């Protein structure tokens, strides 16, 4: 399941990447958005009520305003998988997959306190951004478990 999100869903696009969904965040016009969705076989997520209809493209119009509610909405509509053990495998900035890097290779490239405290590091295969899930993973886990724990 791959997504393309219209411009008002920037926060959600970041979180879908954290959840390891291939997510394209699109800021252009609707026609170009539709074309990209068609080319890549992506599901369009939008909040625009007046969005175009296109028989070959799956479009999901989200009703919720808050991020957590939007994720919950998607989980119900599309059976989104939330795997708290597999977060941060995709770059939140550019959507490319991340690779594990040896701790010694990030010395000097991350703040010293991070280097000293964290064991796991990942690097984006495209933009080179370095990630260390650490506390982010705990926070994300807490956040997402709110969705997991109530099956409404
Ligand atoms: Zn990147």
PDB file of C-alpha atoms and ligand atoms in Angstrom:
ATOM      1  CA  UNK A   1       0.000   0.000   0.000  1.00  0.00           C
ATOM      2  CA  UNK A   2       1.550   3.273  -1.187  1.00  0.00           C
ATOM      3  CA  UNK A   3       0.204   6.756  -0.648  1.00  0.00           C
ATOM      4  CA  UNK A   4       0.251  10.200  -2.108  1.00  0.00           C
ATOM      5  CA  UNK A   5      -0.895  13.021   0.146  1.00  0.00           C
ATOM      6  CA  UNK A   6      -2.125  16.431  -0.834  1.00  0.00           C
ATOM      7  CA  UNK A   7      -0.437  19.482   0.628  1.00  0.00           C
ATOM      8  CA  UNK A   8      -2.625  19.968   3.723  1.00  0.00           C
ATOM      9  CA  UNK A   9      -1.498  16.616   5.128  1.00  0.00           C
ATOM     10  CA  UNK A  10       2.185  17.290   5.790  1.00  0.00           C
ATOM     11  CA  UNK A  11       2.156  16.000   9.342  1.00  0.00           C
ATOM     12  CA  UNK A  12       0.360  12.829   8.375  1.00  0.00           C
ATOM     13  CA  UNK A  13       2.852  12.180   5.567  1.00  0.00           C
ATOM     14  CA  UNK A  14       5.702  12.278   8.058  1.00  0.00           C
ATOM     15  CA  UNK A  15       3.921   9.815  10.316  1.00  0.00           C
ATOM     16  CA  UNK A  16       3.073   7.434   7.507  1.00  0.00           C
ATOM     17  CA  UNK A  17       6.789   7.355   6.736  1.00  0.00           C
ATOM     18  CA  UNK A  18       7.562   6.658  10.380  1.00  0.00           C
ATOM     19  CA  UNK A  19       5.147   3.732  10.052  1.00  0.00           C
ATOM     20  CA  UNK A  20       7.173   2.594   7.034  1.00  0.00           C
ATOM     21  CA  UNK A  21       4.587   3.343   4.348  1.00  0.00           C
ATOM     22  CA  UNK A  22       5.884   4.582   1.018  1.00  0.00           C
ATOM     23  CA  UNK A  23       4.461   8.100   1.106  1.00  0.00           C
ATOM     24  CA  UNK A  24       4.732  10.848  -1.455  1.00  0.00           C
ATOM     25  CA  UNK A  25       3.910  14.318  -0.207  1.00  0.00           C
ATOM     26  CA  UNK A  26       2.604  16.383  -3.082  1.00  0.00           C
ATOM     27  CA  UNK A  27       2.309  20.134  -3.252  1.00  0.00           C
ATOM     28  CA  UNK A  28       1.284  20.646  -6.875  1.00  0.00           C
ATOM     29  CA  UNK A  29      -2.032  20.885  -8.668  1.00  0.00           C
ATOM     30  CA  UNK A  30      -4.756  18.256  -8.506  1.00  0.00           C
ATOM     31  CA  UNK A  31      -4.231  17.056 -12.071  1.00  0.00           C
ATOM     32  CA  UNK A  32      -0.531  16.477 -11.479  1.00  0.00           C
ATOM     33  CA  UNK A  33      -1.384  14.726  -8.219  1.00  0.00           C
ATOM     34  CA  UNK A  34      -3.769  12.392 -10.048  1.00  0.00           C
ATOM     35  CA  UNK A  35      -1.170  11.649 -12.706  1.00  0.00           C
ATOM     36  CA  UNK A  36       1.475  10.811 -10.129  1.00  0.00           C
ATOM     37  CA  UNK A  37      -0.974   8.579  -8.244  1.00  0.00           C
ATOM     38  CA  UNK A  38      -1.787   6.735 -11.450  1.00  0.00           C
ATOM     39  CA  UNK A  39       1.848   6.335 -12.492  1.00  0.00           C
ATOM     40  CA  UNK A  40       2.975   4.981  -9.129  1.00  0.00           C
ATOM     41  CA  UNK A  41      -0.196   3.111  -8.165  1.00  0.00           C
ATOM     42  CA  UNK A  42      -0.666   5.227  -5.075  1.00  0.00           C
ATOM     43  CA  UNK A  43      -3.778   5.800  -2.978  1.00  0.00           C
ATOM     44  CA  UNK A  44      -4.595   9.492  -2.726  1.00  0.00           C
ATOM     45  CA  UNK A  45      -5.209  10.846   0.776  1.00  0.00           C
ATOM     46  CA  UNK A  46      -6.690  14.298   1.017  1.00  0.00           C
ATOM     47  CA  UNK A  47      -8.893  16.489   3.154  1.00  0.00           C
ATOM     48  CA  UNK A  48     -10.413  18.304   0.202  1.00  0.00           C
ATOM     49  CA  UNK A  49     -14.110  17.515   0.054  1.00  0.00           C
ATOM     50  CA  UNK A  50     -14.408  18.689  -3.539  1.00  0.00           C
ATOM     51  CA  UNK A  51     -11.631  16.480  -4.827  1.00  0.00           C
ATOM     52  CA  UNK A  52     -11.839  15.209  -8.412  1.00  0.00           C
ATOM     53  CA  UNK A  53     -13.164  11.715  -9.129  1.00  0.00           C
ATOM     54  CA  UNK A  54     -11.089   9.375 -11.191  1.00  0.00           C
ATOM     55  CA  UNK A  55     -12.277   5.788 -11.764  1.00  0.00           C
ATOM     56  CA  UNK A  56      -8.786   4.268 -11.836  1.00  0.00           C
ATOM     57  CA  UNK A  57      -7.509   5.965  -8.709  1.00  0.00           C
ATOM     58  CA  UNK A  58      -8.420   5.176  -5.139  1.00  0.00           C
ATOM     59  CA  UNK A  59      -9.068   8.388  -3.238  1.00  0.00           C
ATOM     60  CA  UNK A  60      -9.630   8.585   0.492  1.00  0.00           C
ATOM     61  CA  UNK A  61     -11.053  11.823   1.860  1.00  0.00           C
ATOM     62  CA  UNK A  62     -10.184  12.131   5.529  1.00  0.00           C
ATOM     63  CA  UNK A  63     -12.721  13.699   7.839  1.00  0.00           C
ATOM     64  CA  UNK A  64     -10.634  14.021  10.966  1.00  0.00           C
ATOM     65  CA  UNK A  65      -8.608  17.094  11.886  1.00  0.00           C
ATOM     66  CA  UNK A  66      -6.224  15.740  14.472  1.00  0.00           C
ATOM     67  CA  UNK A  67      -3.274  13.612  13.480  1.00  0.00           C
ATOM     68  CA  UNK A  68      -4.003  10.757  15.850  1.00  0.00           C
ATOM     69  CA  UNK A  69      -7.617  10.663  14.686  1.00  0.00           C
ATOM     70  CA  UNK A  70      -6.498  10.683  11.070  1.00  0.00           C
ATOM     71  CA  UNK A  71      -4.242   7.703  11.663  1.00  0.00           C
ATOM     72  CA  UNK A  72      -7.090   5.938  13.419  1.00  0.00           C
ATOM     73  CA  UNK A  73      -9.408   6.755  10.545  1.00  0.00           C
ATOM     74  CA  UNK A  74      -6.935   5.304   8.066  1.00  0.00           C
ATOM     75  CA  UNK A  75      -6.428   2.238  10.179  1.00  0.00           C
ATOM     76  CA  UNK A  76     -10.163   1.577  10.087  1.00  0.00           C
ATOM     77  CA  UNK A  77     -10.618   2.359   6.409  1.00  0.00           C
ATOM     78  CA  UNK A  78      -7.555   0.724   4.937  1.00  0.00           C
ATOM     79  CA  UNK A  79      -6.427  -1.707   7.589  1.00  0.00           C
ATOM     80  CA  UNK A  80      -3.257   0.239   8.161  1.00  0.00           C
ATOM     81  CA  UNK A  81      -0.664  -1.780  10.037  1.00  0.00           C
ATOM     82  CA  UNK A  82       0.953  -0.177  13.045  1.00  0.00           C
ATOM     83  CA  UNK A  83       4.064  -2.135  13.902  1.00  0.00           C
ATOM     84  CA  UNK A  84       5.726  -0.379  16.778  1.00  0.00           C
ATOM     85  CA  UNK A  85       8.846  -2.551  16.439  1.00  0.00           C
ATOM     86  CA  UNK A  86       9.404  -1.424  12.863  1.00  0.00           C
ATOM     87  CA  UNK A  87       9.374   2.330  12.968  1.00  0.00           C
ATOM     88  CA  UNK A  88      11.863   4.746  11.436  1.00  0.00           C
ATOM     89  CA  UNK A  89      12.876   2.438   8.588  1.00  0.00           C
ATOM     90  CA  UNK A  90      12.051   5.189   6.133  1.00  0.00           C
ATOM     91  CA  UNK A  91      13.388   8.738   6.009  1.00  0.00           C
ATOM     92  CA  UNK A  92      10.817  11.203   7.330  1.00  0.00           C
ATOM     93  CA  UNK A  93      12.263  13.903   5.092  1.00  0.00           C
ATOM     94  CA  UNK A  94      12.432  12.217   1.693  1.00  0.00           C
ATOM     95  CA  UNK A  95      10.667   8.843   1.993  1.00  0.00           C
ATOM     96  CA  UNK A  96      13.687   6.748   0.980  1.00  0.00           C
ATOM     97  CA  UNK A  97      14.554   3.640   2.977  1.00  0.00           C
ATOM     98  CA  UNK A  98      17.151   3.942   5.684  1.00  0.00           C
ATOM     99  CA  UNK A  99      20.110   1.631   6.228  1.00  0.00           C
ATOM    100  CA  UNK A 100      21.774   0.686   9.494  1.00  0.00           C
ATOM    101  CA  UNK A 101      25.113   2.406  10.002  1.00  0.00           C
ATOM    102  CA  UNK A 102      27.907   1.452  12.333  1.00  0.00           C
ATOM    103  CA  UNK A 103      28.066   3.668  15.352  1.00  0.00           C
ATOM    104  CA  UNK A 104      31.708   4.549  14.660  1.00  0.00           C
ATOM    105  CA  UNK A 105      30.737   5.948  11.261  1.00  0.00           C
ATOM    106  CA  UNK A 106      28.487   8.630  12.700  1.00  0.00           C
ATOM    107  CA  UNK A 107      31.028  10.023  15.138  1.00  0.00           C
ATOM    108  CA  UNK A 108      31.222  13.778  14.636  1.00  0.00           C
ATOM    109  CA  UNK A 109      28.078  13.733  12.473  1.00  0.00           C
ATOM    110  CA  UNK A 110      25.614  13.696  15.360  1.00  0.00           C
ATOM    111  CA  UNK A 111      25.657  15.642  18.619  1.00  0.00           C
ATOM    112  CA  UNK A 112      28.094  14.179  21.140  1.00  0.00           C
ATOM    113  CA  UNK A 113      25.441  13.394  23.752  1.00  0.00           C
ATOM    114  CA  UNK A 114      23.494  11.476  21.129  1.00  0.00           C
ATOM    115  CA  UNK A 115      26.615   9.592  20.122  1.00  0.00           C
ATOM    116  CA  UNK A 116      27.321   8.649  23.705  1.00  0.00           C
ATOM    117  CA  UNK A 117      23.782   7.625  24.572  1.00  0.00           C
ATOM    118  CA  UNK A 118      22.424   5.886  21.479  1.00  0.00           C
ATOM    119  CA  UNK A 119      23.369   2.463  20.163  1.00  0.00           C
ATOM    120  CA  UNK A 120      21.429   2.303  16.904  1.00  0.00           C
ATOM    121  CA  UNK A 121      21.869   4.606  13.962  1.00  0.00           C
ATOM    122  CA  UNK A 122      20.316   4.668  10.510  1.00  0.00           C
ATOM    123  CA  UNK A 123      21.170   6.700   7.470  1.00  0.00           C
ATOM    124  CA  UNK A 124      18.810   7.669   4.675  1.00  0.00           C
ATOM    125  CA  UNK A 125      19.960   5.994   1.478  1.00  0.00           C
ATOM    126  CA  UNK A 126      18.997   9.074  -0.512  1.00  0.00           C
ATOM    127  CA  UNK A 127      19.554  12.295   1.431  1.00  0.00           C
ATOM    128  CA  UNK A 128      22.060  10.971   3.982  1.00  0.00           C
ATOM    129  CA  UNK A 129      20.145  12.194   7.012  1.00  0.00           C
ATOM    130  CA  UNK A 130      21.124  10.255  10.130  1.00  0.00           C
ATOM    131  CA  UNK A 131      18.451   8.911  12.459  1.00  0.00           C
ATOM    132  CA  UNK A 132      18.642   7.480  15.923  1.00  0.00           C
ATOM    133  CA  UNK A 133      15.233   6.196  16.970  1.00  0.00           C
ATOM    134  CA  UNK A 134      16.031   6.251  20.715  1.00  0.00           C
ATOM    135  CA  UNK A 135      13.528   8.388  22.535  1.00  0.00           C
ATOM    136  CA  UNK A 136      11.578   9.041  19.341  1.00  0.00           C
ATOM    137  CA  UNK A 137      10.713   5.371  19.177  1.00  0.00           C
ATOM    138  CA  UNK A 138       9.412   5.401  22.743  1.00  0.00           C
ATOM    139  CA  UNK A 139       7.388   8.517  22.103  1.00  0.00           C
ATOM    140  CA  UNK A 140       6.011   7.156  18.852  1.00  0.00           C
ATOM    141  CA  UNK A 141       5.245   3.871  20.563  1.00  0.00           C
ATOM    142  CA  UNK A 142       3.299   5.600  23.321  1.00  0.00           C
ATOM    143  CA  UNK A 143       1.503   7.754  20.833  1.00  0.00           C
ATOM    144  CA  UNK A 144       0.549   4.943  18.496  1.00  0.00           C
ATOM    145  CA  UNK A 145      -0.392   2.532  21.242  1.00  0.00           C
ATOM    146  CA  UNK A 146      -3.303   4.872  21.935  1.00  0.00           C
ATOM    147  CA  UNK A 147      -4.688   3.736  18.602  1.00  0.00           C
ATOM    148  CA  UNK A 148      -3.807   0.095  19.114  1.00  0.00           C
ATOM    149  CA  UNK A 149      -5.471  -0.073  22.504  1.00  0.00           C
ATOM    150  CA  UNK A 150      -8.935   1.023  21.555  1.00  0.00           C
ATOM    151  CA  UNK A 151     -10.686  -0.727  18.765  1.00  0.00           C
ATOM    152  CA  UNK A 152     -13.352   1.777  18.030  1.00  0.00           C
TER     153      UNK A 152
HETATM  154 ZN1  LIG B   1      16.206  11.178   3.290  1.00  0.00          ZN
END
